[in-house]
CSV table of C-alpha atoms in Angstrom, one decimal:
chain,number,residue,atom,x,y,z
H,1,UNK,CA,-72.9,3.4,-61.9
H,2,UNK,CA,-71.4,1.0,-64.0
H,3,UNK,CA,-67.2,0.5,-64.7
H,4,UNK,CA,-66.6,0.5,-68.2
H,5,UNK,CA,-64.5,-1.9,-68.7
H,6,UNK,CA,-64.4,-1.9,-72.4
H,7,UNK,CA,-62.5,1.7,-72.6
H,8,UNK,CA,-60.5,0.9,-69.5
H,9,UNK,CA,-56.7,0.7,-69.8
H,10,UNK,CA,-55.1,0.2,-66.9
H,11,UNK,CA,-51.6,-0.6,-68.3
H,12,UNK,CA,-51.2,2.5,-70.2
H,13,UNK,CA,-52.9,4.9,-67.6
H,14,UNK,CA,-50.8,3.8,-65.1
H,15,UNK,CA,-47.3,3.8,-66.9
H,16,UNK,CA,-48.3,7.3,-69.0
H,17,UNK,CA,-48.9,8.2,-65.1
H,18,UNK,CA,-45.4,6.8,-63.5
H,19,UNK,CA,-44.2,8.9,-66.7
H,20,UNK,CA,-46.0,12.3,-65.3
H,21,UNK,CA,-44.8,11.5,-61.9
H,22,UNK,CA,-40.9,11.3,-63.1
H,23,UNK,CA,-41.5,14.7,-65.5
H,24,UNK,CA,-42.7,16.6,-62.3
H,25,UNK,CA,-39.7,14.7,-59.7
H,26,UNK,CA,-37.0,15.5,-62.6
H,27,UNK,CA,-38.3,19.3,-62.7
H,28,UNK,CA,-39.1,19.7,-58.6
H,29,UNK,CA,-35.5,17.7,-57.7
H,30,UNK,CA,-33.3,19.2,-60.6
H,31,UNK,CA,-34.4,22.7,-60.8
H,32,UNK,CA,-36.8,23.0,-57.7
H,33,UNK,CA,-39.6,24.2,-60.1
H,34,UNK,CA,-43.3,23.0,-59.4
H,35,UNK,CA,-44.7,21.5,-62.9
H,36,UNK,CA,-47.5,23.0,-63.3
H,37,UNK,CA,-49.2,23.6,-66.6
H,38,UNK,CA,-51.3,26.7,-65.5
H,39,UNK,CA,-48.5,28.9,-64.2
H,40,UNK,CA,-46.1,27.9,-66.7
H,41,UNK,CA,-48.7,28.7,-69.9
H,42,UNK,CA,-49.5,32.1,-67.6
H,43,UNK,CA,-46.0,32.5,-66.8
H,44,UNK,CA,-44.8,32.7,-70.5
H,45,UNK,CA,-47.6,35.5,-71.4
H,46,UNK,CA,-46.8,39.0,-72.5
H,47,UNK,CA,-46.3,41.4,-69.4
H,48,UNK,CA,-46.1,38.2,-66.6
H,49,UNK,CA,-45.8,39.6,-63.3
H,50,UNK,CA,-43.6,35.8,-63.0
H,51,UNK,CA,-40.0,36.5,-63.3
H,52,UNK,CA,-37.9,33.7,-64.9
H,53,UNK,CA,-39.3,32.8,-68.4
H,54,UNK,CA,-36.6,30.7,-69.4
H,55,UNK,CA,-37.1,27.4,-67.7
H,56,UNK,CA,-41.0,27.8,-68.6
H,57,UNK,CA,-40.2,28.3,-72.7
H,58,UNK,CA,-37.9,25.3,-72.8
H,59,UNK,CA,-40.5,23.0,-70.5
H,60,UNK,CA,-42.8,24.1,-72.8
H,61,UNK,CA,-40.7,23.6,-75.7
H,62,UNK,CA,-39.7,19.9,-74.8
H,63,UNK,CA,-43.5,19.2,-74.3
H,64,UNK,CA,-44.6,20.5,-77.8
H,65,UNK,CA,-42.1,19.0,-79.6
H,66,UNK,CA,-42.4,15.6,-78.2
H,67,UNK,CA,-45.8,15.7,-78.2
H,68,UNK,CA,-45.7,16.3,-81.9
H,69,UNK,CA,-43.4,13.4,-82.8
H,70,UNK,CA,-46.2,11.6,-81.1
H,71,UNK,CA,-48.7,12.5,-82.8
H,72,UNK,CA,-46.4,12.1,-86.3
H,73,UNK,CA,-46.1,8.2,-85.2
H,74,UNK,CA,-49.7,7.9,-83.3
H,75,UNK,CA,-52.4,10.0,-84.7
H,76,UNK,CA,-54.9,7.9,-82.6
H,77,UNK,CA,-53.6,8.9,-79.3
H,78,UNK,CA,-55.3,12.3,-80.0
H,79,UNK,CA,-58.9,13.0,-80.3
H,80,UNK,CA,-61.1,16.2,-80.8
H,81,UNK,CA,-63.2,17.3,-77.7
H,82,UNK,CA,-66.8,16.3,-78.9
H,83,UNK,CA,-68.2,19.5,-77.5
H,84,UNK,CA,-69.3,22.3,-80.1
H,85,UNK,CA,-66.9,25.0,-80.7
H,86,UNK,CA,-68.8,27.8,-78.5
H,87,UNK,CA,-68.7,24.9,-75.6
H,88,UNK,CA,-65.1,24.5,-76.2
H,89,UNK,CA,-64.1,28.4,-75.5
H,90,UNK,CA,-66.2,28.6,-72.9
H,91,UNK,CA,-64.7,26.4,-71.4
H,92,UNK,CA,-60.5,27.3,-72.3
H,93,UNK,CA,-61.5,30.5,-70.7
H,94,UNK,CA,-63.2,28.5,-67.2
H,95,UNK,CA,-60.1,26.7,-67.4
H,96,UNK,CA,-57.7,29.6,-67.8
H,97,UNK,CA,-59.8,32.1,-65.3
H,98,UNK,CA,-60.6,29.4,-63.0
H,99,UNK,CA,-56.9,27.8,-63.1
H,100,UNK,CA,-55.4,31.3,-62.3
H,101,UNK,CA,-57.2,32.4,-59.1
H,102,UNK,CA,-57.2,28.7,-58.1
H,103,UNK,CA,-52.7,29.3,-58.8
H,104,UNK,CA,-52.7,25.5,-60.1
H,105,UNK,CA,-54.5,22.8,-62.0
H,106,UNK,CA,-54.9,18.9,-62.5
H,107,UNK,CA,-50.8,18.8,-62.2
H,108,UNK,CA,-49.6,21.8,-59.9
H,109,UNK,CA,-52.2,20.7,-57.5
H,110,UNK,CA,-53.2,17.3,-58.4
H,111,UNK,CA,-49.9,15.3,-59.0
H,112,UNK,CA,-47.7,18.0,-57.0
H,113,UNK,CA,-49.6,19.6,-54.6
H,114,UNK,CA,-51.1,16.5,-53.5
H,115,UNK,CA,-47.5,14.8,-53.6
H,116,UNK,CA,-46.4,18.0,-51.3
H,117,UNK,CA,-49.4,17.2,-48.8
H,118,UNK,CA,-50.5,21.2,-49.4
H,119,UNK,CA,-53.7,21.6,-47.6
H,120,UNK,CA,-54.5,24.0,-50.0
H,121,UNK,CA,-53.9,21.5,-53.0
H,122,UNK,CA,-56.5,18.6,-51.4
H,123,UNK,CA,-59.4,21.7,-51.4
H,124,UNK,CA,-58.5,22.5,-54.8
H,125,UNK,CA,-58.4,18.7,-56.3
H,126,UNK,CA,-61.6,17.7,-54.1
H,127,UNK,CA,-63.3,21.0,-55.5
H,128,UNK,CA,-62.8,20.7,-59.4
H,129,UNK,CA,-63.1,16.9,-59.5
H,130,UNK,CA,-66.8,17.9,-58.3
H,131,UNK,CA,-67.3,20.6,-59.8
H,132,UNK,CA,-66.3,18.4,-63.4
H,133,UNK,CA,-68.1,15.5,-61.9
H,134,UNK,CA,-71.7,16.8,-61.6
H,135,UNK,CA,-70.9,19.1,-65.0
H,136,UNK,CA,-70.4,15.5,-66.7
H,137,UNK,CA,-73.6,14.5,-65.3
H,138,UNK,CA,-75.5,17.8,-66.2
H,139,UNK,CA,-74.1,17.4,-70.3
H,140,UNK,CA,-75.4,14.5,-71.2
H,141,UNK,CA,-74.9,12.2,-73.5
H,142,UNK,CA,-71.6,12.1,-71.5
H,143,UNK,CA,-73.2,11.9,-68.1
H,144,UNK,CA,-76.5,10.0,-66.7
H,145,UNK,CA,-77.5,9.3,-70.1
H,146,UNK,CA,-74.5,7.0,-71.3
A,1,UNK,CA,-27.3,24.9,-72.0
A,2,UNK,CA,-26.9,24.7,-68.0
A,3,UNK,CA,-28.0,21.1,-66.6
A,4,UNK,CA,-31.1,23.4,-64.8
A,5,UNK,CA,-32.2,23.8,-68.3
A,6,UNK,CA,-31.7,21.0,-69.5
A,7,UNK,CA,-34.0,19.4,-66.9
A,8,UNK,CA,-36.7,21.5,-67.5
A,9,UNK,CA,-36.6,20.3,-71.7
A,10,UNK,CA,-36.0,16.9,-70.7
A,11,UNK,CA,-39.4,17.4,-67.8
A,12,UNK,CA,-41.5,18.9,-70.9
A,13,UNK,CA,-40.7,15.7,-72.7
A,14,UNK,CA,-41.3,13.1,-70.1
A,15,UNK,CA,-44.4,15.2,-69.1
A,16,UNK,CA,-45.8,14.5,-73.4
A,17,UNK,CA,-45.1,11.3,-73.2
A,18,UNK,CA,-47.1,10.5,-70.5
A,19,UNK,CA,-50.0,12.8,-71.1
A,20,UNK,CA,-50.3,10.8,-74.3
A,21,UNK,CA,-49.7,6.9,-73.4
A,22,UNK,CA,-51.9,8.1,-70.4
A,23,UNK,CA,-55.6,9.0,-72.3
A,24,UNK,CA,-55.5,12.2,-71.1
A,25,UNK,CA,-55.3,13.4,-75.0
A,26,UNK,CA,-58.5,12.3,-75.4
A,27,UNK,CA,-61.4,14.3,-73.8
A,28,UNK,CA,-63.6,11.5,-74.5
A,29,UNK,CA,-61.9,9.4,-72.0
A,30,UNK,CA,-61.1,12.0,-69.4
A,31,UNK,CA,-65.3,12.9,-69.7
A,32,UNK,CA,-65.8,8.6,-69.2
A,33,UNK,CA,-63.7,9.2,-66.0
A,34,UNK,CA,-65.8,12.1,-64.6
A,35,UNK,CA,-69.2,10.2,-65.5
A,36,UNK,CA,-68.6,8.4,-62.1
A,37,UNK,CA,-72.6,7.9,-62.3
A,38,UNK,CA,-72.5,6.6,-65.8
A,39,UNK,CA,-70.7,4.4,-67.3
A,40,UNK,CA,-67.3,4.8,-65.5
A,41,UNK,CA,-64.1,4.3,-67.3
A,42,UNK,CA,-61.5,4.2,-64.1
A,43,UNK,CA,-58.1,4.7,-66.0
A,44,UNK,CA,-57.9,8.2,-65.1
A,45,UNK,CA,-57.0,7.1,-61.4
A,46,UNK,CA,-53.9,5.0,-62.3
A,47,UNK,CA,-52.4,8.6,-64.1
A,48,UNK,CA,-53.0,10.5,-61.0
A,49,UNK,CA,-52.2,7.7,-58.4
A,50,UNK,CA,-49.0,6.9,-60.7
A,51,UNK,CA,-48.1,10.3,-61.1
A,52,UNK,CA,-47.9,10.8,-56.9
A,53,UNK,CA,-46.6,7.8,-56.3
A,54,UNK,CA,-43.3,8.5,-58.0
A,55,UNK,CA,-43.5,12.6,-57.2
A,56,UNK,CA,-44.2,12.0,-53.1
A,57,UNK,CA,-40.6,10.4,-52.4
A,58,UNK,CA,-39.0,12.7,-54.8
A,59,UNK,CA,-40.3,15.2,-52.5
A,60,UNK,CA,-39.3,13.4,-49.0
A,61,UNK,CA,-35.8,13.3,-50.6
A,62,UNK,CA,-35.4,16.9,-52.1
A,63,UNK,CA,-36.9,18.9,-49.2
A,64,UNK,CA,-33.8,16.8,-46.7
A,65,UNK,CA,-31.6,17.9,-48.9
A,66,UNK,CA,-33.1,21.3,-48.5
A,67,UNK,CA,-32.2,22.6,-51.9
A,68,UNK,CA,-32.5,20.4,-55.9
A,69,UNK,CA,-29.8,19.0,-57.6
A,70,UNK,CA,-28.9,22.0,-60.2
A,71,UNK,CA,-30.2,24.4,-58.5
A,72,UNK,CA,-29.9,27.3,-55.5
A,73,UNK,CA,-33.5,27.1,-53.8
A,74,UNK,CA,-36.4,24.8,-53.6
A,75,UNK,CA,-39.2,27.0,-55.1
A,76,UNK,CA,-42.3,26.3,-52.9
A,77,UNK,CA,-45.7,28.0,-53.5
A,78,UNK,CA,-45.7,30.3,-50.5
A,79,UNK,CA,-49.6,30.4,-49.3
A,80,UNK,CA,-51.1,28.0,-47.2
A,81,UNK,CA,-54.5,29.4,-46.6
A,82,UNK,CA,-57.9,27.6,-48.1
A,83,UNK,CA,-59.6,30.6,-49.1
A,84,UNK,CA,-62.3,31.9,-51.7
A,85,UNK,CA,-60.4,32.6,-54.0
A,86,UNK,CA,-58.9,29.3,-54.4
A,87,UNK,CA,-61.9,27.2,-54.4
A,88,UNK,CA,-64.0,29.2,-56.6
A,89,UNK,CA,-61.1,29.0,-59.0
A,90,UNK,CA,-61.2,25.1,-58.6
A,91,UNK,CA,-64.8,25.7,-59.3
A,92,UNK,CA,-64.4,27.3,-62.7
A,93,UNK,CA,-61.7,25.1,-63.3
A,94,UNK,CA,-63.5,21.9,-62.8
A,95,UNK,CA,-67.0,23.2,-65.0
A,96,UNK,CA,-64.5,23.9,-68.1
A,97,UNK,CA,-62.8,20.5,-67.4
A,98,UNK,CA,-66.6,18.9,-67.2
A,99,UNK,CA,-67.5,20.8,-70.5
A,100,UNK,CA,-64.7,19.8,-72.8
A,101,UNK,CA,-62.7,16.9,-71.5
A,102,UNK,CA,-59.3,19.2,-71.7
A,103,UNK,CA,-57.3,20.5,-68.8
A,104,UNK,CA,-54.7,22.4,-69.2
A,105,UNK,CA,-52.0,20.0,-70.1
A,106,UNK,CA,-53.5,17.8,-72.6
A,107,UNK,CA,-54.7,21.1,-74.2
A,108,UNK,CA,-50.9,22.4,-75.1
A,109,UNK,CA,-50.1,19.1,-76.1
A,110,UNK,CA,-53.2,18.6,-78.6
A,111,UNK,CA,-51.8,22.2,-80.2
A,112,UNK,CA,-49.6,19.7,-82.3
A,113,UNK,CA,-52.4,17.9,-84.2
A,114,UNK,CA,-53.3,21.7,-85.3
A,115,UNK,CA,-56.9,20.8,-84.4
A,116,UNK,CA,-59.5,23.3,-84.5
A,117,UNK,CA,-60.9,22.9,-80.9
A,118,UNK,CA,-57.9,22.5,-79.5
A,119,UNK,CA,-56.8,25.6,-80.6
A,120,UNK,CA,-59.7,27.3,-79.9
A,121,UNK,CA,-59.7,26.1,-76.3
A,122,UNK,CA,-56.1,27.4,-75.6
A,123,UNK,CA,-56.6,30.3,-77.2
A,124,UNK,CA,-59.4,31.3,-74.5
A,125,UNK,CA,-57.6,29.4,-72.2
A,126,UNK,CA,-54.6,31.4,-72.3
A,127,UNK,CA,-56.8,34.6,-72.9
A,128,UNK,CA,-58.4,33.9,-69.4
A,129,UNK,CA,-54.9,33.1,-67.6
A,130,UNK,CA,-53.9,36.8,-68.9
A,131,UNK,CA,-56.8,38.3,-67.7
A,132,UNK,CA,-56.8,37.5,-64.0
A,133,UNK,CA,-53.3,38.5,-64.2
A,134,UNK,CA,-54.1,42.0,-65.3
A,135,UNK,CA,-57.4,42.4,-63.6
A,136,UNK,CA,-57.3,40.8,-60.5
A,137,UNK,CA,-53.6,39.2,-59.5
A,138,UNK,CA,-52.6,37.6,-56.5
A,139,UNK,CA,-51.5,39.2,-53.9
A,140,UNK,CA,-48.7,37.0,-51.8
């Protein structure tokens, strides 16, 4: 293992991640709603067994349309997974299947679960970061190879 | 618009934002970030460790108050068990995460460029978030 510190930027990760950290306190203080991206996206599908739908459609809406002013004024802060196109279903459907029976992802369980202390959140982050880790390693060029 | 709604727009917003300035909008870097045996990009870290060290106290401060700002109850998730289903869910999760670099996130957010891939990825996404819904929902 080596740290690449030619792609590392500490400055931006760590203020785009003060900025995730005040989207979820804003949401969990204001409204006492957990943001996370799984159960809203799931939440907002046709015949939800989730009741409320409208605080999901207008997180959702403030999060596409800011994210596309973004992109209007910073194309590069965007990229295209690298993966072929079969790779990249298989894994949207991992991720949806795998984000619905775990009830969270990298924010319901990762920034607030683990900001709740949920026992349940820490098995679920330990878990997929493995599970991703070793997949990294088994697709290379990404993994052992780079 | 009610200020509960309001927060949640103005959470969607603040949530881009940082997704974006973060890296997490590019698989590439989130997949240099799992290659902990390669060459490891460590950025990754800050977004999380950022991300709880603003949302922990906000937590401290709304669970004494016992209920949020604008609205009547504090909405926990109500389980507390570890069980199979959750970990083979975080499983799946983290192999889909490994293959493509998107997590779920990122992926609504790259819906804007109107890229292929990312539209491909939440459309099975979203496709696989229905399904366990219909064929095997929870139970609590």
């Amino acid at each position: 293992m080596s740290i690449d510190l030619a792609s590392f930027t500490p400055v931006r990760s760590l203020a785009g991640g003060l900025l995730i950290g005040l989207a979820s306190a804003v949401l969990y203080a204001g409204a006492g709603r957990i943001a996370g991206i799984s159960g809203i996206a799931a939440g907002l599908l046709p015949r939800s067994p989730s009741d409320e739908r409208a605080w999901r459609a207008l997180f959702t809406v403030g999060l596409l349309a800011t994210s596309a002013l973004i992109a209007g004024f910073a194309p590069s802060m965007f990229s295209s997974p690298t993966a072929s196109l079969a790779t990249v279903v298989l894994g949207g459907l991992l991720v949806g299947v795998g984000t619905r029976l775990a009830n969270g992802c990298t924010s319901g369980h990762g920034v607030c679960g683990l900001s709740r202390r949920s026992p349940r959140s820490l098995a679920s982050v330990l878990t997929f970061m493995f599970c991703a880790g070793v997949t990294v390693l088994l697709t290379a060029p990404h993994g052992a190879a780079r | 618009m009610k200020p509960a709604s309001i927060v949640a727009l103005v959470s969607g917003a603040l949530f881009a934002a940082g997704l974006t300035l973060s890296g997490m909008t590019r698989p590439e870097k989130v997949l240099g970030f799992l290659s902990v045996t390669g060459r490891w990009d460590p950025s990754l870290a800050l977004v999380m460790g950022g991300a709880i060290a603003v949302m922990a106290p906000f937590v401290y401060w709304t669970r004494r108050r016992a209920r949020p700002l604008f609205a009547a109850t504090l909405h926990e998730p109500s389980a507390t068990s570890v069980d199979g289903r959750l970990l083979f869910g975080s499983a799946l999760f983290g192999v889909g995460w490994g293959l493509v670099g998107y997590c779920p996130g990122p992926a609504l957010s790259a819906l804007v460029t109107g890229s292929i891939p990312a539209l491909a990825f939440v459309a099975a996404m979203l496709a696989g978030l229905w399904l366990v819904d219909r064929l095997a929902p929870a139970t609590a």
